[in-house]
Amino acid sequence: MEAEGTANLLIGDLSPTFRLSQLHLSKIWREFCSAIHWEIATKQFLHVWNPIRSMLIVPLLRFTIVVCIIMTVMILLEKLFVGAISLFVQIFKLKPEKRYKWEPIQKDEELGSSVYPMVLVQIPMYNEKEVYKLSIGAACALEWPSDRLIIQVLDDSTDTVCKDMVGQECQRWKSKGINIMHEVRNNRKGYKAGALKEGLQHDFVEACEYIAIFDADFQPESDFLLRTIPFLMHNPEIALVQTRWRFVNADECLMTRLQEMSLDYHFKVEQEAGSAMFSFFGFNGTAGVWRTKVISDAGGWKDRTTVEDMDLAVRAGLKGWKFVYVGDIQVKSELPSTFKAYRFQQHRWSCGPANLFKKMAVEIIQNKKVSFGKKLHLIYDFFFLGKFVAHTVTFIYYCVVIPLSVFFPEVVIPYWGVVYVPTIITLCKCMGTPSSFHLVVIWVLFENVMSLHRLKAAFTGLFEAERVNEWIVTEKLGDANKTKPVVIDIKEADKSIDSQLKEPCLPKLKKKKSRFWDRWYYSELTVGIFLLFCGYYDIAFSKRGYYLYLIVQSAAFFVVGFGYVGTPTPIS
């Protein structure tokens, strides 16, 4: 009994003592802080920090700056080189028709339509409910004898309603005498490459000398084949005729204007120079015409990366085939206008080339069919500078190294390396779209933001990380975000009925209401906070003047991070 009472007494005493200790935590903390000799602690910290700073961080930062400046100069020289070639072509009007033989196809009453070669048009699509009618209609309206043209709609749609709508549209055109086929697979193996590859398995493909490829949102003009096919007919060394993209929604929002600036430079300068100087450039995956036998000669479509178009182009180039870019022929297309769709597109466009380079670098070096100059162009200019250095410099130099330099007064970046060289590069790249020159500052800030994702994607492809084979089809809005109704034709038996749709074609699923922070992009917000801190540190202590750039660039990261870029997704 006595032992029991003693135990109870102990337990009763411990509880209030424990609570009492909690009440005095703040007092203990104050006493602990007052007991610390902060001056001594600071000296001890500096004793450890200063050697790390002087022997590791500062030399590493200086080395990184040197590397970044060297890469920036490399980019500058490349931009001046391709810009000079493009300017030379324009001044002396060295259009493809002058560099290669081109004659219009001459009609012959005796031979009839046989003077026209057989052409296969392939339209790969996946749940393209907003644009399928436009692409199919444009392909069916091509000026070419109907008995010499075959149109394949390679439909990988998983939405059964959308698939039925595409089938009905194909049947409607077929009833008008168009040789069009609606081909559906029971799986999506290989994605676009798999669809294109399976489309070539038919016996009738052997009779087709040329293959034109259009993505679901591309609308060629009716004379597209009449202007492109003669290059292939009269020049047996040419494998591919690539045409330019023209964007129907470039003025939809600021983000589409900025995309237009980047892509116009790619077509007007990079591809023009590649075509004129090396007869090689990366196939853009659409709005181009291939010589059929080249596809099989190069090994066919492969799904080993997310850039099956570039993969085929590189393999064909290594076989000695030539490519020609015809900028005067423009094909209407649509730019992604939501930031989410644009991010997915840029991930695929940055990850795929890096992964392809890893797989083909040795093959390019060992190739004996092309000249050393062409191999150097492929490895150094096409892959290394275009797919690695550009992304690395844009983010590491402008969003990491320059901001960090404000904390280290002994680290000095030459003025020409931080102002003059980047300015010249920017001016070279924005000349592709003179009408948008007033947006050049916003364009630079936006490109710096996107470099974060492009660099991550490039390393994902290089090291074959988790998202290396991620394929998400770029969302097309078509007319979904416009108020005007869509008019379609519906074929019933022998009658055509015009019907005006006032309700959506596809049933809309009710989505859970999202919270406003669900649209935030935390990687952009993190970099924005870092740049903002660096900017204010420069104002208060460094006084280098970098804050003028850092604060504005941080604002760009915040605008994107909070989701205030692009157009909102249509309400469902």
XYZ file of C-alpha atoms in Angstrom:
572
model
C 0.000 0.000 0.000
C 2.821 2.313 0.846
C 4.538 1.586 -2.429
C 1.339 2.271 -4.278
C 0.874 5.637 -2.633
C 4.443 6.583 -3.345
C 3.977 5.813 -7.027
C 0.851 7.921 -7.203
C 2.592 10.768 -5.514
C 5.436 10.682 -8.025
C 3.129 10.689 -11.000
C 1.100 13.527 -9.584
C 4.247 15.576 -9.064
C 5.672 14.997 -12.540
C 2.701 16.297 -14.483
C 2.559 19.863 -13.132
C 6.356 20.052 -13.248
C 6.300 19.186 -16.946
C 3.604 21.766 -17.659
C 5.511 24.331 -15.654
C 8.628 23.706 -17.731
C 6.641 24.360 -20.885
C 5.538 27.723 -19.533
C 9.139 28.719 -18.954
C 10.509 27.697 -22.369
C 10.548 31.259 -23.600
C 12.379 32.404 -20.458
C 14.943 29.619 -20.848
C 15.454 30.536 -24.517
C 16.064 34.176 -23.611
C 18.559 33.166 -20.957
C 20.249 30.826 -23.436
C 20.532 33.564 -26.069
C 21.870 36.039 -23.546
C 24.469 33.490 -22.513
C 25.816 33.198 -26.064
C 28.674 35.488 -26.968
C 27.476 36.546 -30.409
C 30.698 38.258 -31.250
C 32.622 35.048 -30.616
C 30.048 32.974 -32.538
C 30.250 35.325 -35.486
C 34.028 35.086 -35.533
C 33.820 31.299 -35.430
C 31.334 31.260 -38.308
C 33.507 33.587 -40.393
C 36.529 31.484 -39.572
C 34.795 28.542 -41.277
C 32.967 30.499 -43.986
C 35.811 32.652 -45.323
C 38.025 29.729 -46.456
C 35.021 28.049 -48.100
C 34.123 31.302 -49.778
C 37.628 32.161 -50.995
C 38.814 28.667 -51.882
C 35.640 27.097 -53.266
C 32.670 29.347 -53.975
C 34.441 32.346 -55.516
C 36.713 30.269 -57.826
C 33.757 28.108 -58.845
C 31.651 31.187 -59.601
C 34.495 32.772 -61.594
C 34.997 29.557 -63.565
C 31.262 29.341 -64.300
C 31.251 32.952 -65.504
C 34.152 32.260 -67.873
C 32.402 29.168 -69.254
C 29.112 31.048 -69.677
C 30.810 33.955 -71.446
C 32.618 31.551 -73.793
C 29.316 29.842 -74.604
C 27.653 33.228 -75.092
C 30.331 34.209 -77.596
C 29.852 30.857 -79.350
C 26.154 31.608 -79.675
C 26.903 35.116 -80.940
C 29.221 33.816 -83.666
C 26.640 31.223 -84.708
C 23.862 33.828 -84.893
C 26.052 36.160 -86.956
C 27.008 33.285 -89.262
C 23.497 32.012 -89.993
C 22.221 35.586 -90.126
C 24.830 36.487 -92.753
C 23.860 33.469 -94.867
C 20.177 34.280 -94.623
C 20.844 37.927 -95.505
C 23.020 36.886 -98.450
C 20.218 34.656 -99.762
C 17.714 37.489 -99.471
C 19.919 40.192 -101.017
C 20.848 38.107 -104.042
C 17.404 36.483 -104.162
C 18.839 32.991 -104.177
C 15.505 31.305 -103.811
C 15.266 27.505 -103.999
C 13.918 27.800 -107.547
C 17.323 29.265 -108.540
C 19.443 26.774 -106.617
C 17.507 23.759 -107.842
C 15.659 22.906 -111.002
C 11.973 23.747 -110.756
C 9.396 23.593 -113.536
C 5.630 23.434 -113.241
C 4.003 20.149 -114.116
C 2.955 20.330 -117.775
C -0.457 18.931 -118.619
C -0.631 16.422 -121.445
C -3.955 15.543 -123.057
C -2.705 12.158 -124.243
C -1.166 11.098 -120.952
C -3.877 12.742 -118.899
C -3.434 12.597 -115.127
C -0.539 10.141 -115.391
C 1.880 13.071 -115.732
C 1.191 13.699 -112.039
C 3.012 11.363 -109.653
C 1.071 9.461 -107.010
C 1.038 11.346 -103.717
C 0.046 10.138 -100.263
C -1.156 12.717 -97.733
C -0.956 11.638 -94.103
C -2.817 13.462 -91.318
C -2.023 12.036 -87.875
C -4.440 13.152 -85.166
C -5.454 12.438 -81.608
C -8.743 13.695 -80.136
C -8.619 16.777 -82.376
C -12.282 17.735 -82.008
C -11.636 21.449 -82.546
C -9.548 21.302 -85.726
C -10.132 17.983 -87.486
C -12.580 19.466 -90.015
C -10.138 22.191 -91.029
C -7.201 19.856 -91.684
C -9.260 17.227 -93.510
C -11.022 19.871 -95.572
C -7.750 21.552 -96.554
C -6.203 18.221 -97.607
C -9.232 17.282 -99.666
C -9.144 20.682 -101.405
C -5.578 20.207 -102.709
C -5.281 20.783 -106.452
C -4.229 17.355 -107.679
C -5.937 14.714 -109.810
C -8.165 12.673 -107.529
C -6.938 9.399 -109.014
C -3.328 10.369 -108.190
C -3.960 11.363 -104.576
C -4.575 9.248 -101.475
C -5.403 10.838 -98.136
C -4.836 8.924 -94.906
C -6.375 10.195 -91.678
C -4.376 8.327 -89.028
C -6.718 8.629 -86.083
C -5.394 7.560 -82.675
C -8.299 9.183 -80.833
C -9.336 7.603 -77.564
C -12.566 9.618 -77.415
C -15.117 7.454 -79.214
C -17.386 10.401 -80.002
C -14.509 12.340 -81.572
C -13.425 9.240 -83.471
C -16.939 8.837 -84.901
C -17.015 12.493 -85.928
C -13.708 12.138 -87.785
C -15.013 8.990 -89.478
C -18.185 10.776 -90.575
C -16.160 13.660 -91.967
C -13.967 11.269 -93.952
C -17.045 9.479 -95.255
C -18.574 12.794 -96.311
C -15.535 13.656 -98.439
C -15.325 10.121 -99.777
C -18.876 10.459 -101.060
C -17.667 13.446 -103.089
C -15.105 11.336 -104.919
C -12.068 11.977 -102.695
C -9.832 8.965 -102.084
C -9.683 9.344 -98.308
C -9.215 6.668 -95.661
C -9.986 6.807 -91.966
C -7.493 4.486 -90.281
C -7.812 3.628 -86.603
C -5.388 1.630 -84.466
C -6.318 -0.438 -81.429
C -3.396 1.065 -79.477
C -1.190 4.162 -79.417
C 2.134 2.355 -79.532
C 4.825 4.718 -80.753
C 2.394 7.665 -80.713
C 2.753 9.747 -83.885
C 5.724 7.743 -85.184
C 3.771 4.524 -84.675
C 0.761 5.893 -86.555
C 2.871 7.102 -89.486
C 4.758 3.822 -89.609
C 1.594 1.726 -89.625
C 0.087 3.948 -92.305
C 2.941 2.949 -94.623
C 2.267 -0.789 -94.257
C -0.405 -0.834 -96.987
C 0.337 -2.180 -100.468
C -0.855 0.972 -102.219
C 1.953 3.000 -100.585
C 4.457 1.386 -102.955
C 2.806 3.219 -105.834
C 3.102 6.600 -104.056
C 6.322 8.404 -104.929
C 5.883 11.217 -102.399
C 4.316 11.634 -98.978
C 3.005 14.935 -97.627
C 2.494 15.177 -93.861
C 0.234 17.634 -92.050
C -0.557 17.740 -88.347
C -4.206 18.072 -87.390
C -4.110 21.863 -87.016
C -2.326 22.545 -90.336
C -4.182 23.819 -93.378
C -2.189 23.874 -96.640
C -3.196 26.117 -99.509
C -4.778 24.372 -102.477
C -1.628 24.765 -104.642
C 0.699 23.266 -102.017
C 1.504 20.101 -103.979
C 1.816 21.950 -107.287
C 4.542 24.141 -105.771
C 6.462 21.538 -103.764
C 6.372 18.308 -105.799
C 8.342 19.757 -108.799
C 11.414 20.144 -106.543
C 11.353 16.414 -105.899
C 10.482 15.456 -109.486
C 13.354 17.369 -111.108
C 16.027 16.915 -108.413
C 16.563 13.252 -107.537
C 19.012 14.147 -104.750
C 16.358 16.010 -102.743
C 14.603 13.970 -100.063
C 12.492 16.600 -98.296
C 10.761 19.867 -99.105
C 9.937 21.786 -95.935
C 7.599 24.782 -96.000
C 7.033 27.576 -93.517
C 4.385 27.742 -90.813
C 2.007 30.705 -90.683
C 0.138 31.182 -87.438
C -3.559 31.985 -87.586
C -3.759 32.821 -83.867
C -0.523 34.790 -83.458
C -2.460 37.830 -82.230
C -4.619 35.871 -79.787
C -2.561 36.838 -76.740
C 0.876 38.111 -75.765
C 2.236 34.585 -75.334
C 1.383 33.655 -78.928
C 3.069 36.843 -80.174
C 6.238 35.865 -78.329
C 6.103 32.341 -79.746
C 5.737 33.788 -83.221
C 8.964 35.771 -82.742
C 10.931 32.649 -81.820
C 9.503 30.459 -84.577
C 9.837 33.118 -87.276
C 13.550 33.317 -86.517
C 13.777 29.530 -86.687
C 12.213 29.428 -90.140
C 13.468 32.638 -91.733
C 17.052 32.389 -90.515
C 18.015 28.977 -89.123
C 16.245 26.782 -91.659
C 16.977 29.145 -94.545
C 20.669 29.060 -93.682
C 20.702 25.292 -93.164
C 19.025 24.748 -96.509
C 21.304 27.137 -98.410
C 24.604 26.169 -96.780
C 24.373 22.509 -95.840
C 21.191 21.298 -97.573
C 20.170 20.025 -94.142
C 17.903 21.063 -91.287
C 15.606 19.313 -88.847
C 12.271 18.236 -90.275
C 9.528 20.062 -88.387
C 7.201 17.068 -88.397
C 4.560 18.683 -90.560
C 3.985 20.880 -93.626
C 6.621 18.961 -95.565
C 6.833 16.477 -98.451
C 9.106 13.421 -98.347
C 10.352 11.206 -101.148
C 8.820 7.871 -100.156
C 11.866 5.711 -100.781
C 13.987 7.944 -98.526
C 11.892 7.047 -95.491
C 12.579 3.343 -95.960
C 16.187 4.002 -96.986
C 16.780 5.866 -93.709
C 15.249 3.076 -91.630
C 11.637 4.218 -91.411
C 9.834 5.966 -88.575
C 11.227 5.201 -85.105
C 9.616 5.888 -81.751
C 12.804 5.800 -79.654
C 12.488 9.526 -78.880
C 9.719 12.132 -78.813
C 11.161 13.830 -81.928
C 10.543 11.175 -84.552
C 10.655 13.864 -87.249
C 14.167 15.029 -86.307
C 15.281 11.431 -85.919
C 14.249 10.603 -89.500
C 15.808 13.819 -90.831
C 19.199 13.141 -89.216
C 19.271 9.553 -90.466
C 18.315 10.653 -93.990
C 20.939 13.400 -93.886
C 23.601 10.874 -92.929
C 22.616 8.867 -96.029
C 23.632 11.837 -98.159
C 20.150 13.113 -99.025
C 19.523 16.856 -99.403
C 16.752 18.983 -97.907
C 15.299 22.210 -99.259
C 13.381 24.849 -97.354
C 10.845 26.919 -99.322
C 9.854 29.925 -97.240
C 7.502 31.361 -99.864
C 5.082 28.465 -99.292
C 3.253 29.016 -96.024
C 0.897 26.617 -94.279
C -1.612 27.898 -91.748
C -1.311 26.426 -88.256
C -2.152 27.131 -84.636
C 0.113 28.078 -81.737
C -0.579 26.756 -78.236
C -2.308 29.594 -76.421
C -2.468 28.104 -72.920
C 0.705 28.050 -70.874
C 0.157 24.468 -69.764
C 0.035 23.278 -73.381
C 3.077 25.374 -74.265
C 5.082 23.883 -71.386
C 4.305 20.346 -72.534
C 5.277 21.237 -76.102
C 8.576 22.807 -75.051
C 9.403 19.825 -72.850
C 8.979 17.499 -75.836
C 10.935 19.802 -78.168
C 13.842 20.110 -75.701
C 13.940 16.609 -74.224
C 13.684 14.732 -77.540
C 16.684 16.328 -79.316
C 18.939 15.804 -76.296
C 17.919 12.160 -76.097
C 18.385 11.755 -79.857
C 21.883 13.259 -79.693
C 22.834 10.760 -76.995
C 21.659 7.924 -79.213
C 23.211 9.166 -82.476
C 26.414 11.030 -81.559
C 28.693 8.070 -82.244
C 26.840 7.196 -85.447
C 27.277 10.749 -86.734
C 30.996 10.774 -85.955
C 31.614 7.394 -87.607
C 29.539 8.160 -90.705
C 31.523 8.135 -93.960
C 28.846 9.178 -96.457
C 28.762 12.883 -95.592
C 31.516 15.461 -95.460
C 33.368 16.537 -92.335
C 31.729 19.966 -92.607
C 28.236 18.503 -92.536
C 29.075 16.277 -89.565
C 30.550 19.289 -87.755
C 27.368 21.233 -88.492
C 25.245 18.396 -87.101
C 27.207 17.869 -83.904
C 28.347 21.404 -83.075
C 25.743 23.740 -84.517
C 22.581 21.642 -84.770
C 22.810 19.667 -81.517
C 25.429 21.135 -79.167
C 24.769 24.837 -79.622
C 21.088 24.667 -80.511
C 19.925 22.020 -78.057
C 22.307 22.359 -75.080
C 24.332 25.558 -74.956
C 21.409 27.861 -75.729
C 19.293 26.498 -72.860
C 22.220 26.301 -70.438
C 23.432 29.853 -70.983
C 19.968 31.374 -70.923
C 19.117 29.981 -67.494
C 22.437 29.364 -65.710
C 24.060 32.645 -66.795
C 21.155 35.076 -66.665
C 19.082 33.524 -63.871
C 21.722 32.011 -61.565
C 25.285 33.258 -62.094
C 24.605 36.977 -62.618
C 22.214 37.138 -59.632
C 24.692 35.275 -57.363
C 27.524 37.621 -58.325
C 25.916 40.460 -56.331
C 26.875 38.627 -53.120
C 30.562 38.429 -54.034
C 32.200 41.825 -54.711
C 35.451 40.158 -55.800
C 33.644 38.417 -58.670
C 33.481 40.768 -61.644
C 31.645 40.107 -64.901
C 32.970 42.092 -67.877
C 30.493 44.688 -69.032
C 30.640 43.529 -72.642
C 29.801 39.992 -71.522
C 26.710 41.007 -69.623
C 25.402 43.783 -71.889
C 26.872 44.066 -75.393
C 27.049 40.405 -76.453
C 23.555 39.486 -75.156
C 22.118 42.596 -76.807
C 23.567 41.704 -80.219
C 22.272 38.127 -79.906
C 18.824 39.446 -79.037
C 18.785 41.836 -81.981
C 19.823 39.024 -84.334
C 17.032 36.749 -83.139
C 14.217 39.301 -83.089
C 14.797 40.387 -86.701
C 12.675 37.478 -87.877
C 9.534 39.378 -86.835
C 10.146 43.139 -87.307
C 6.500 43.942 -86.568
C 6.976 42.704 -82.987
C 10.251 44.515 -82.332
C 8.587 46.627 -79.638
C 8.048 43.416 -77.629
C 11.731 42.476 -77.594
C 12.234 43.160 -73.869
C 9.186 41.108 -72.879
C 10.290 38.390 -75.285
C 13.749 38.179 -73.637
C 12.209 37.977 -70.159
C 9.775 35.257 -71.264
C 12.511 33.246 -72.989
C 14.553 33.362 -69.770
C 11.573 31.984 -67.862
C 11.058 29.182 -70.392
C 14.772 28.316 -70.255
C 14.131 26.806 -66.828
C 11.894 24.118 -68.358
C 13.979 23.682 -71.494
C 17.135 23.066 -69.477
C 15.369 20.546 -67.235
C 13.952 18.817 -70.307
C 17.353 18.731 -72.044
C 18.969 17.038 -69.034
C 15.996 14.693 -68.789
C 16.659 13.591 -72.367
C 20.417 13.423 -71.941
C 20.278 11.266 -68.817
C 17.052 9.489 -69.826
C 15.234 10.436 -66.642
C 11.633 9.656 -65.762
C 9.861 11.941 -68.267
C 12.168 11.182 -71.196
C 9.446 9.504 -73.292
C 6.536 11.607 -72.089
C 4.261 12.444 -75.008
C 1.372 14.826 -74.402
C -0.366 16.089 -77.519
C -0.343 19.894 -77.711
C -3.852 21.116 -77.004
C -5.534 23.018 -79.835
C -8.382 25.322 -78.936
C -9.590 25.979 -82.463
C -12.865 27.886 -82.124
C -13.596 26.610 -78.640
C -12.896 29.961 -77.003
C -14.744 32.041 -79.584
C -18.377 32.988 -79.251
C -19.448 32.462 -82.845
C -21.173 29.136 -83.573
C -19.522 26.480 -85.730
C -21.220 25.477 -88.977
C -20.719 21.920 -90.201
C -22.127 19.741 -92.965
C -23.751 16.440 -92.068
C -24.270 13.779 -94.718
C -27.401 11.697 -94.326
C -28.043 9.169 -97.105
C -27.968 11.235 -100.321
C -28.740 14.621 -98.773
C -26.381 17.224 -97.336
C -27.818 19.193 -94.462
C -26.268 22.305 -93.011
C -26.582 22.340 -89.289
C -25.547 25.033 -86.871
C -24.182 23.709 -83.610
C -25.203 25.705 -80.573
C -24.233 22.989 -78.103
C -20.805 21.365 -77.752
C -20.163 18.389 -80.035
C -18.682 16.340 -77.204
C -20.207 15.817 -73.784
C -18.389 17.820 -71.156
C -17.403 16.134 -67.938
C -18.071 18.047 -64.767
C -14.776 18.911 -63.186
C -14.107 19.518 -59.562
C -13.827 23.206 -58.876
C -10.128 24.013 -58.660
C -8.624 26.317 -56.092
C -6.824 29.411 -57.283
C -3.435 28.164 -56.119
C -3.781 25.006 -58.204
C -2.760 27.007 -61.275
C 0.438 28.263 -59.654
C 3.812 27.062 -60.982
C 6.063 26.736 -57.969
C 9.385 26.351 -59.778
C 8.870 29.760 -61.433
C 7.800 31.304 -58.131
C 10.910 29.940 -56.399
C 13.240 31.443 -59.001
C 11.259 34.691 -58.854
C 11.767 34.954 -55.087
C 15.491 34.261 -55.502
C 15.906 36.952 -58.172
C 13.894 39.458 -56.158
C 16.085 38.884 -53.102
C 19.231 39.298 -55.211
C 17.853 42.506 -56.704
C 17.132 44.079 -53.330
C 20.521 42.966 -52.011
C 22.128 44.738 -54.955
C 20.208 47.914 -54.141
C 21.141 47.823 -50.449
C 24.736 46.580 -50.538
C 26.371 45.654 -53.873
C 25.189 48.673 -55.871
C 26.260 47.139 -59.191
C 23.148 48.177 -61.035
C 22.070 44.608 -61.733
C 18.840 45.225 -59.803
C 17.402 46.935 -62.888
C 17.405 43.566 -64.616
C 16.917 41.285 -61.600
C 13.723 42.882 -60.319
C 12.125 43.003 -63.783
C 13.139 39.397 -64.491
C 11.756 38.299 -61.128
C 8.478 39.988 -62.033
C 8.369 37.908 -65.228
C 8.834 34.723 -63.212
C 6.048 35.813 -60.853
C 3.655 36.599 -63.710
C 4.217 33.155 -65.189
C 4.343 31.466 -61.791
C 0.954 32.819 -60.773
C -0.525 31.681 -64.087
C -1.153 35.110 -65.632
C 0.136 34.205 -69.085
C -1.591 32.801 -72.146
C -5.317 32.425 -72.560
C -7.470 30.609 -70.007
C -8.723 27.169 -70.937
C -12.335 27.299 -72.185
C -14.848 26.771 -69.418
C -16.129 23.235 -69.414
